[in-house]
Amino acid sequence: MATRMDLDGRPIKPITICMIGAGGFIGSHLCEKLMSETPHKVLALDVYNDKIKHLLEPDSLPWAGRIQFHRLNIKHDSRLEGLIKMADLTINLAAICTPADYNTRPLDTIYSNFIDALPVVKYCSENNKRLIHFSTCEVYGKTIGSFLPKDSPLRQDPAYYLLNEVTSPCIFGSIEKQRWSYACAKQLIERLIYAEGAENGLEFTIVRPFNWIGPRMDFIPGIDGPSEGVPRVLACFSNNLLRREPLKLVDGGQSQRTFVYIKDAIEAVLLMIENPDRANGHIFNVGNPNNEVTVRQLAEMMTKVYAKASGEPSLDSPTVDVSSKEFYGEGYDDSDKRIPDMTIINKQLGWNPKTSLWDLLESTLTYQHRTYAEAIKKSIAKPSAS
């Protein structure tokens, strides 16, 4: 492998990375990238390894020996500190991050995203190890624009919706709106990491993903996830399309979101890994402001893309409206619009996303159709036990 250079023209030295949550959607893509394009070693920690099995065996793979899987739950495993000590860098991807859980399992959500992350931060700080911590764009909460009067001309001004890592406030709903339990736990761990940096010199980078999309994302209920589970919007819609059901639009699908392709986002993470001088001490938005749509527009677009990918005609009534209370339960609340300001990541790492919304949906839905269509047909055909 030719010597690779960082952004400042210096040779990149091979490092060992302790990746917590390596078996998930983001972890699996990051492991692939690290194995195929870099000389780095990965200690892959997770409870499951289905999404990275193709990287672990057979032994004849060109990167055999550079990735080791350790099956552990960071909640209660004495091996965690030893594995962090063995590495130069720890990347923490572990989290509960499905909105349906935020108000139905708020305690699990708070424990998983704050309490369980504490030892990771502590061990990195005490052992002088660098940390890249995955947070969420949810920490911004509601936008300033959402508080303007409905008829205010200022609602057209993007400045009221653009979310900047340094200047935007974090605005959450009331305590009874338990949907904010996730964002609040994530914000508090960010504040703790930032404080460790300020007081104890912890070298850290915080990543705020804005809806990363691609193959292996989330789960399809009843096939590779709990049958009663509710994954995030894109996987919910995929599940409906695969089962030929109408797509459920919560509260009319008026919320706006931006989506970024997983492979573009992983490029950004690799730049953070390999350019510590430019990434340390920073919080980075990683999203694609050009791919902004309402959830209703997303549903319409996905219906068209899936018809093309599967060769099956769309339903006569492709969408159905449901209330958030009916879909998510009591205590749900939402943020209206989230647009990432890309100034900081652009200045520090020169990163820009490339993939259009249509292309990333085509890649994702083609993969999902190929992977799940047969399994779903079988599950539907099976007579249920009476």
XYZ file of C-alpha atoms in Angstrom:
386
model
C 0.000 0.000 0.000
C 1.483 3.362 -1.024
C 2.156 5.833 1.807
C -0.941 7.927 2.337
C -0.656 11.597 3.246
C -2.796 13.696 5.574
C -4.245 17.074 4.569
C -1.001 18.798 5.570
C 1.182 16.552 3.407
C 2.513 14.399 6.259
C 2.662 10.578 5.998
C -0.203 8.879 7.853
C 1.057 6.390 10.458
C -0.936 3.157 10.942
C -2.901 3.233 14.213
C -5.070 0.858 16.258
C -8.701 1.902 16.635
C -11.054 0.631 19.330
C -14.481 0.885 17.686
C -17.453 0.534 20.034
C -20.620 -0.328 18.106
C -18.618 -1.643 15.148
C -21.369 -4.115 14.228
C -23.975 -1.448 13.474
C -24.868 0.437 10.303
C -22.203 3.171 10.566
C -19.602 0.867 12.154
C -19.891 -1.710 9.370
C -19.285 0.901 6.652
C -16.416 2.465 8.587
C -14.781 -0.951 9.132
C -15.088 -1.687 5.392
C -13.417 1.615 4.521
C -10.609 1.125 7.058
C -9.914 -2.430 5.876
C -10.002 -1.751 2.138
C -8.267 1.637 1.979
C -5.998 2.071 5.029
C -3.370 0.121 6.995
C -5.100 0.770 10.368
C -6.066 -2.004 12.791
C -9.552 -2.242 14.299
C -10.641 -3.784 17.591
C -14.334 -4.164 16.732
C -16.573 -4.214 19.832
C -20.275 -5.028 19.687
C -22.956 -7.437 20.825
C -23.660 -8.596 17.232
C -21.393 -8.967 14.203
C -23.837 -9.896 11.388
C -23.160 -6.671 9.447
C -19.355 -7.148 9.548
C -19.190 -10.963 9.170
C -17.958 -10.505 5.584
C -14.902 -8.663 6.966
C -14.053 -11.264 9.646
C -13.912 -14.466 7.620
C -12.392 -16.270 5.774
C -8.778 -15.931 6.968
C -7.633 -15.443 3.367
C -9.037 -11.878 3.232
C -6.309 -9.339 2.417
C -6.870 -7.585 5.784
C -6.993 -10.762 7.910
C -5.279 -9.970 11.217
C -6.100 -6.244 11.051
C -9.626 -6.590 12.423
C -10.534 -8.472 15.614
C -14.098 -8.868 16.844
C -14.760 -8.701 20.607
C -18.305 -9.606 21.603
C -19.139 -7.391 24.544
C -21.739 -5.056 25.973
C -20.072 -1.895 27.277
C -22.616 -1.721 30.123
C -20.915 -4.353 32.235
C -17.697 -5.681 30.804
C -14.386 -5.417 32.623
C -12.485 -5.856 29.310
C -13.505 -2.385 28.079
C -10.695 -0.376 29.677
C -8.035 -2.868 28.529
C -9.235 -2.642 24.911
C -9.272 1.181 25.032
C -5.695 1.081 26.438
C -4.564 -1.178 23.559
C -5.730 1.384 20.988
C -4.526 4.849 19.933
C -8.042 6.074 19.205
C -11.499 5.091 20.458
C -14.590 5.679 18.321
C -17.867 5.398 20.227
C -20.881 4.594 18.032
C -22.946 2.800 20.686
C -26.419 4.291 21.237
C -30.157 3.750 21.250
C -31.120 5.954 18.323
C -34.611 5.024 17.162
C -37.160 7.821 17.768
C -39.913 5.338 18.617
C -37.924 4.442 21.767
C -37.360 7.989 22.999
C -40.758 8.400 24.604
C -41.689 4.724 25.133
C -38.327 3.673 26.669
C -36.992 6.978 28.022
C -34.984 5.378 30.861
C -33.189 2.968 28.518
C -32.598 5.890 26.145
C -31.040 8.088 28.846
C -28.970 5.253 30.340
C -27.726 4.011 26.977
C -26.752 7.434 25.632
C -25.382 9.035 28.792
C -24.637 6.618 31.650
C -23.188 3.839 29.447
C -20.984 6.336 27.595
C -19.426 7.699 30.816
C -16.819 4.926 31.327
C -15.672 5.298 27.698
C -14.997 9.017 28.200
C -13.370 8.358 31.602
C -11.028 5.625 30.292
C -9.972 7.739 27.294
C -9.274 10.728 29.531
C -7.367 8.778 32.198
C -5.253 6.891 29.657
C -4.600 9.881 27.350
C -6.389 8.252 24.421
C -8.062 10.217 21.661
C -11.858 9.918 21.385
C -14.200 10.399 18.419
C -17.695 10.421 19.897
C -20.834 10.085 17.793
C -23.562 12.425 18.940
C -26.603 13.492 16.875
C -28.144 16.461 15.076
C -30.998 16.040 17.576
C -28.943 17.986 20.149
C -30.019 21.172 18.349
C -33.658 20.408 19.201
C -36.089 22.892 17.729
C -34.970 25.716 15.462
C -35.331 29.388 16.361
C -37.494 29.665 13.232
C -40.109 27.298 14.655
C -40.972 29.882 17.332
C -41.705 32.661 14.832
C -45.367 33.524 14.140
C -46.785 31.337 11.335
C -47.216 34.339 9.029
C -43.827 35.951 9.766
C -41.778 36.741 6.611
C -38.698 35.757 8.663
C -39.819 32.125 8.314
C -38.381 32.312 4.778
C -34.938 33.316 6.103
C -32.602 30.271 6.249
C -30.592 31.941 9.043
C -33.379 30.930 11.459
C -33.069 27.253 10.510
C -29.363 26.785 9.752
C -27.686 24.843 12.565
C -24.120 25.806 13.458
C -21.919 23.877 15.906
C -20.620 27.018 17.640
C -23.453 29.553 17.513
C -26.788 27.656 17.464
C -28.594 27.159 20.786
C -30.009 23.754 21.806
C -33.770 24.181 22.320
C -35.832 21.286 23.684
C -39.520 20.769 24.451
C -40.982 20.529 27.962
C -40.053 17.679 30.326
C -43.316 15.820 29.696
C -42.377 15.610 26.015
C -40.149 12.578 26.572
C -39.084 12.542 22.943
C -36.312 14.928 24.053
C -34.820 12.381 26.485
C -32.452 11.213 23.720
C -31.328 14.686 22.647
C -30.837 15.745 26.257
C -28.728 12.669 27.135
C -26.653 13.198 23.990
C -26.167 16.874 24.780
C -25.057 16.137 28.341
C -22.418 13.608 27.214
C -21.175 16.206 24.679
C -20.861 18.746 27.503
C -18.989 16.194 29.634
C -16.560 15.384 26.801
C -16.019 19.089 26.158
C -15.358 19.645 29.885
C -12.857 16.717 29.958
C -11.080 18.421 27.074
C -11.018 21.792 28.843
C -10.041 20.529 32.325
C -8.051 17.348 31.689
C -6.742 17.762 28.146
C -8.824 14.963 26.561
C -8.290 14.978 22.789
C -11.767 14.636 21.319
C -13.854 15.119 18.206
C -17.664 15.083 18.316
C -19.670 14.060 15.239
C -23.273 15.223 14.744
C -24.777 13.067 11.968
C -27.709 14.453 9.985
C -29.661 11.402 8.747
C -27.010 9.103 7.266
C -28.617 6.748 4.756
C -27.495 3.617 2.918
C -27.391 -0.180 2.769
C -27.534 -2.052 6.139
C -29.319 0.840 7.803
C -31.585 0.076 10.788
C -33.670 -3.070 10.516
C -36.699 -4.449 8.722
C -39.210 -5.407 11.472
C -39.800 -9.156 11.764
C -36.926 -9.983 9.383
C -33.715 -8.739 11.019
C -35.246 -6.802 13.899
C -38.091 -7.091 16.426
C -41.475 -7.523 14.696
C -43.038 -4.861 16.927
C -40.130 -2.426 16.428
C -40.409 0.943 14.717
C -37.147 1.944 12.996
C -36.341 5.442 11.680
C -38.283 7.117 8.897
C -36.362 5.747 5.937
C -36.401 2.150 7.197
C -40.101 2.504 8.118
C -40.850 3.562 4.544
C -38.631 0.786 3.135
C -40.515 -1.751 5.237
C -43.868 -0.464 3.909
C -42.603 -0.584 0.304
C -41.217 -4.110 0.670
C -44.520 -5.292 2.143
C -46.548 -3.338 -0.435
C -48.283 -1.292 2.267
C -49.030 2.459 2.146
C -46.287 4.654 3.668
C -47.415 6.149 6.988
C -46.986 9.934 7.134
C -46.836 11.174 10.721
C -48.817 14.416 11.151
C -49.024 14.861 7.387
C -45.264 14.427 6.771
C -44.620 18.169 7.035
C -41.297 17.925 8.947
C -38.275 18.712 6.804
C -35.040 16.734 6.853
C -31.754 16.535 4.991
C -30.238 13.157 4.075
C -26.614 12.248 3.351
C -25.237 9.059 1.773
C -23.347 6.809 4.187
C -20.311 6.528 1.879
C -19.973 10.343 1.706
C -20.287 10.574 5.503
C -17.656 7.863 6.065
C -15.199 9.919 3.963
C -15.681 12.710 6.512
C -15.019 10.342 9.432
C -11.839 9.035 7.805
C -10.604 12.629 7.447
C -11.218 13.130 11.193
C -9.359 9.903 12.045
C -6.328 10.757 9.921
C -6.109 14.508 10.596
C -6.174 14.759 14.399
C -4.546 18.212 14.437
C -7.411 19.580 12.352
C -10.189 17.587 14.059
C -9.313 17.663 17.773
C -11.452 19.940 19.923
C -14.066 20.325 17.182
C -17.711 19.397 16.844
C -18.647 18.590 13.243
C -22.025 18.576 11.516
C -21.968 15.817 8.890
C -24.917 16.137 6.531
C -25.983 17.304 3.097
C -27.928 20.599 3.067
C -28.607 20.131 -0.676
C -30.696 16.996 -0.034
C -33.519 18.680 1.888
C -37.109 17.404 1.562
C -40.304 17.179 3.589
C -41.084 13.698 4.859
C -44.056 13.655 2.431
C -41.737 14.453 -0.513
C -39.364 11.722 0.708
C -42.247 9.209 0.685
C -43.237 10.188 -2.863
C -39.642 9.969 -4.067
C -39.045 6.591 -2.393
C -42.235 5.203 -3.978
C -40.907 6.146 -7.453
C -37.380 4.877 -6.776
C -38.658 1.566 -5.370
C -40.930 0.978 -8.367
C -37.846 1.388 -10.570
C -35.592 -0.809 -8.364
C -38.123 -3.634 -7.927
C -39.962 -3.505 -11.257
C -43.238 -3.584 -9.286
C -45.927 -0.921 -9.893
C -46.688 1.518 -7.032
C -49.876 1.192 -4.980
C -52.915 3.239 -6.045
C -52.833 5.022 -2.661
C -49.113 5.041 -1.776
C -49.398 7.050 1.492
C -51.682 7.249 4.519
C -51.726 9.965 7.225
C -51.397 9.000 10.921
C -51.099 11.144 14.049
C -47.807 11.183 15.996
C -49.707 10.040 19.116
C -51.042 7.007 17.223
C -47.636 6.213 15.679
C -45.159 7.044 18.482
C -47.349 7.134 21.605
C -47.898 9.838 24.213
C -45.172 12.446 24.796
C -43.928 12.730 21.222
C -42.686 16.055 19.897
C -40.640 16.918 16.829
C -38.271 19.435 15.350
C -39.587 21.093 12.230
C -36.546 21.516 10.027
C -32.845 20.750 10.367
C -30.286 22.174 7.975
C -26.605 21.614 8.813
C -24.215 24.539 8.469
C -21.179 22.990 6.743
C -18.741 25.886 7.262
C -16.614 24.307 10.020
C -16.107 20.837 8.494
C -15.430 22.465 5.148
C -12.802 24.793 6.592
C -11.098 22.189 8.829
C -11.271 19.082 6.635
C -12.262 20.337 3.177
C -15.172 17.863 3.134
C -18.274 18.192 0.975
C -20.942 15.528 0.322
C -21.387 14.466 -3.305
C -24.337 12.077 -3.649
C -27.807 13.326 -4.646
C -30.921 12.232 -2.759
C -32.219 10.234 -5.753
C -28.895 8.348 -6.090
C -28.619 7.525 -2.389
C -32.246 6.303 -2.300
C -31.631 4.173 -5.405
C -28.546 2.562 -3.845
C -30.348 1.910 -0.535
C -33.635 0.627 -1.938
C -31.953 -1.592 -4.554
C -29.938 -3.177 -1.710
C -33.035 -3.594 0.468
C -35.098 -5.094 -2.321
C -32.302 -7.540 -3.128
C -31.743 -8.435 0.539
C -35.240 -8.555 1.954
C -37.881 -9.077 -0.756
C -37.627 -12.898 -0.705
C -37.587 -13.128 3.106
C -40.644 -10.889 3.329
C -42.580 -12.894 0.728
C -41.851 -16.055 2.745
C -42.894 -14.422 6.038
C -46.162 -13.167 4.504
C -46.888 -16.559 2.894
C -46.411 -18.463 6.180
C -49.777 -19.202 7.818
C -49.657 -17.833 11.383
C -50.024 -20.349 14.203
C -53.539 -20.124 15.633
